[in-house]
Each structure stands twice: as structure tokens, then as C-alpha cells.
Amino acid sequence: MAFNSVTFLVFLVATAVAYGCTPQRLRWLLLLAASYVFYGHWRAGYLGLIVASTGIDYCAGLVMSATAAPRARRAALAIAICANLTLLGTFKYLGFFVGLGESLFGVALPGVDILLPVGISFTRSRAWPTRSTCIAAQWPRSGMPDTSRST
């Protein structure tokens, strides 16, 4: 769904209207669902990637908000960052390294043609400050930031 398409305009208006009609405590779910629809519209096969990545980050956030032990919080943060860097590295650099190996050794590897998912670098790098904030215990113990008050 291109940003300059009629489809996107309809999607944007529908999401904005739904956001305005949704109770505040559930708006994050609406935006999550809208993000998945937007991402899946580009290529449904990669929807599992973004869902898995979101799940990893969400579970890490739950662990970090449920415990005050710095070691457990850091471990959850490290696992989330390593998992997301693995996803990012696989989709962004695997093709490069396979091509490099093929040219160096003259061996063709069949079936290694990975298309870089749209926005994977952006979405993964935007999640890191959120995790860092969570590890610093700047969020309340509920696990979700308080968005009801503006700062």
C-alpha cells in the first residue's frame, strides 16, 4: 500500500475514525492491528516476521516490568535485542554474505533470494529506545506507559 494511493487514504481515514471511536485503553490494540494490516498488505508472507518481533519485544517488556531485579531485566533486554538483531541481520545481510561466498568460492547456492521487508531496520531500531526505557525502570510496574497525561 503506497502512501500516495487511494487505498492508503481510505485506510488512513478508517483508522483515524476507528481510533477516535475506540476507548483510550484499547487504542494501542487498534494501532497494532492497523500496523499489521498495513505491513501485511505489502507482503502477507512477512506478516509472521513482524508479529514474532512484536511478540518478542512485548514479552521482554512484560518480564522487565514484572521484576525489579536488574540482572533479570538486563537478560530480558539482551535476549530481545539479540533476537531482533538476528532477524535484522538475516533479512538485511544474508543475501550479501551468500553472494560474497558464491563469488569467492564459485559455488552457487540455490534458493537464497531474500527480499528485505519494508521498514525492518526502522521498526527494529525504533523498539530499542523503548526497551532501554523499560530497563531503566522509567515506566510504571504495569508494563505499559501512562499515555493518559501529556507531559
CSV table of C-alpha atoms in Angstrom, one decimal:
chain,number,residue,atom,x,y,z
A,1,MET,CA,0.0,0.0,0.0
A,2,ALA,CA,1.8,3.1,-1.2
A,3,PHE,CA,1.4,6.3,0.8
A,4,ASN,CA,0.2,8.2,-2.3
A,5,SER,CA,-2.5,5.7,-3.2
A,6,VAL,CA,-6.3,5.9,-2.7
A,7,THR,CA,-6.1,2.6,-0.8
A,8,PHE,CA,-3.8,4.2,1.8
A,9,LEU,CA,-6.1,7.3,2.0
A,10,VAL,CA,-9.1,5.1,2.7
A,11,PHE,CA,-7.1,3.0,5.2
A,12,LEU,CA,-5.8,6.2,7.0
A,13,VAL,CA,-9.3,7.7,7.3
A,14,ALA,CA,-10.8,4.5,8.5
A,15,THR,CA,-8.0,4.0,11.1
A,16,ALA,CA,-8.4,7.6,12.3
A,17,VAL,CA,-12.2,7.3,12.6
A,18,ALA,CA,-11.8,4.0,14.4
A,19,TYR,CA,-9.1,5.5,16.7
A,20,GLY,CA,-11.5,8.3,17.7
A,21,CYS,CA,-14.3,5.8,18.4
A,22,THR,CA,-12.1,3.4,20.4
A,23,PRO,CA,-11.8,3.7,24.2
A,24,GLN,CA,-8.5,5.1,25.2
A,25,ARG,CA,-7.3,1.9,27.0
A,26,LEU,CA,-7.8,-0.1,23.8
A,27,ARG,CA,-6.3,2.3,21.2
A,28,TRP,CA,-2.9,0.6,21.3
A,29,LEU,CA,-4.6,-2.6,20.2
A,30,LEU,CA,-6.2,-0.8,17.3
A,31,LEU,CA,-3.0,0.8,16.2
A,32,LEU,CA,-1.2,-2.6,16.5
A,33,ALA,CA,-3.9,-4.2,14.3
A,34,ALA,CA,-3.7,-1.3,11.8
A,35,SER,CA,0.1,-1.7,11.7
A,36,TYR,CA,-0.2,-5.4,10.9
A,37,VAL,CA,-2.8,-4.7,8.2
A,38,PHE,CA,-0.6,-2.1,6.7
A,39,TYR,CA,2.5,-4.3,6.8
A,40,GLY,CA,0.7,-7.4,5.6
A,41,HIS,CA,-0.8,-5.5,2.7
A,42,TRP,CA,2.7,-5.2,1.2
A,43,ARG,CA,3.5,-8.8,1.5
A,44,ALA,CA,1.5,-11.2,3.7
A,45,GLY,CA,4.3,-13.7,3.9
A,46,TYR,CA,6.3,-11.4,6.0
A,47,LEU,CA,3.5,-10.7,8.5
A,48,GLY,CA,4.8,-13.5,10.7
A,49,LEU,CA,8.1,-11.7,11.0
A,50,ILE,CA,6.6,-8.5,12.4
A,51,VAL,CA,4.2,-10.4,14.6
A,52,ALA,CA,7.1,-12.5,16.0
A,53,SER,CA,9.3,-9.4,16.5
A,54,THR,CA,6.4,-7.6,18.3
A,55,GLY,CA,5.8,-10.7,20.5
A,56,ILE,CA,9.5,-10.9,21.4
A,57,ASP,CA,9.5,-7.2,22.4
A,58,TYR,CA,6.2,-7.5,24.3
A,59,CYS,CA,7.3,-10.5,26.3
A,60,ALA,CA,10.6,-8.8,27.1
A,61,GLY,CA,8.7,-5.8,28.3
A,62,LEU,CA,6.5,-7.9,30.5
A,63,VAL,CA,9.5,-9.6,32.1
A,64,MET,CA,11.2,-6.2,32.6
A,65,SER,CA,8.1,-4.7,34.1
A,66,ALA,CA,7.4,-7.7,36.4
A,67,THR,CA,10.7,-7.8,38.2
A,68,ALA,CA,12.9,-5.3,39.9
A,69,ALA,CA,15.9,-7.5,39.7
A,70,PRO,CA,18.4,-5.7,37.5
A,71,ARG,CA,20.0,-9.0,36.3
A,72,ALA,CA,16.7,-10.4,35.0
A,73,ARG,CA,15.8,-7.0,33.4
A,74,ARG,CA,19.1,-6.9,31.6
A,75,ALA,CA,18.8,-10.6,30.5
A,76,ALA,CA,15.3,-9.9,29.0
A,77,LEU,CA,16.7,-6.8,27.3
A,78,ALA,CA,19.7,-8.7,25.9
A,79,ILE,CA,17.5,-11.6,24.6
A,80,ALA,CA,15.2,-9.1,22.9
A,81,ILE,CA,18.0,-7.2,21.3
A,82,CYS,CA,19.8,-10.4,20.1
A,83,ALA,CA,16.6,-11.8,18.7
A,84,ASN,CA,15.8,-8.7,16.8
A,85,LEU,CA,19.4,-8.2,15.5
A,86,THR,CA,19.3,-11.8,14.3
A,87,LEU,CA,16.1,-11.1,12.4
A,88,LEU,CA,17.5,-7.8,11.0
A,89,GLY,CA,20.9,-9.4,10.1
A,90,THR,CA,19.2,-12.4,8.4
A,91,PHE,CA,17.0,-10.3,6.2
A,92,LYS,CA,19.4,-7.4,5.6
A,93,TYR,CA,22.8,-9.1,5.2
A,94,LEU,CA,22.3,-12.8,4.5
A,95,GLY,CA,22.0,-12.2,0.7
A,96,PHE,CA,25.2,-10.1,0.8
A,97,PHE,CA,27.2,-12.8,2.5
A,98,VAL,CA,25.8,-15.6,0.4
A,99,GLY,CA,26.7,-13.6,-2.8
A,100,LEU,CA,30.1,-12.9,-1.4
A,101,GLY,CA,30.7,-16.6,-0.6
A,102,GLU,CA,29.4,-17.6,-4.1
A,103,SER,CA,31.8,-15.2,-5.8
A,104,LEU,CA,34.8,-16.2,-3.6
A,105,PHE,CA,34.3,-19.9,-3.9
A,106,GLY,CA,32.4,-20.2,-7.2
A,107,VAL,CA,29.6,-22.2,-5.7
A,108,ALA,CA,26.0,-21.3,-6.4
A,109,LEU,CA,23.6,-21.8,-3.6
A,110,PRO,CA,20.1,-22.4,-4.8
A,111,GLY,CA,17.1,-20.7,-3.3
A,112,VAL,CA,18.8,-17.9,-1.4
A,113,ASP,CA,16.9,-14.9,-2.6
A,114,ILE,CA,15.6,-13.0,0.4
A,115,LEU,CA,13.7,-9.8,-0.2
A,116,LEU,CA,14.3,-7.2,2.5
A,117,PRO,CA,11.0,-6.5,4.3
A,118,VAL,CA,9.8,-2.9,4.2
A,119,GLY,CA,10.9,-0.9,7.2
A,120,ILE,CA,12.6,-3.7,9.1
A,121,SER,CA,15.5,-1.5,10.0
A,122,PHE,CA,13.3,1.3,11.1
A,123,THR,CA,10.9,-0.7,13.2
A,124,ARG,CA,13.6,-2.7,14.9
A,125,SER,CA,15.8,0.4,15.7
A,126,ARG,CA,12.7,2.3,17.0
A,127,ALA,CA,12.0,-0.5,19.5
A,128,TRP,CA,15.4,-0.3,21.2
A,129,PRO,CA,14.8,3.1,23.0
A,130,THR,CA,11.5,1.7,24.3
A,131,ARG,CA,13.3,-1.4,25.7
A,132,SER,CA,16.0,0.8,27.2
A,133,THR,CA,13.4,3.0,28.9
A,134,CYS,CA,11.8,-0.1,30.3
A,135,ILE,CA,15.1,-1.4,31.6
A,136,ALA,CA,15.8,1.9,33.3
A,137,ALA,CA,12.5,1.4,35.2
A,138,GLN,CA,11.1,4.7,34.0
A,139,TRP,CA,7.8,3.0,33.3
A,140,PRO,CA,5.3,2.1,35.9
A,141,ARG,CA,5.2,-1.5,37.1
A,142,SER,CA,2.0,-2.1,35.0
A,143,GLY,CA,4.3,-2.6,31.9
A,144,MET,CA,2.6,0.0,29.8
A,145,PRO,CA,3.5,3.7,29.7
A,146,ASP,CA,0.9,6.1,31.0
A,147,THR,CA,-0.4,7.9,27.9
A,148,SER,CA,-3.4,9.5,29.5
A,149,ARG,CA,-1.5,12.5,30.7
A,150,SER,CA,0.5,14.8,28.4
A,151,THR,CA,3.9,15.9,29.6
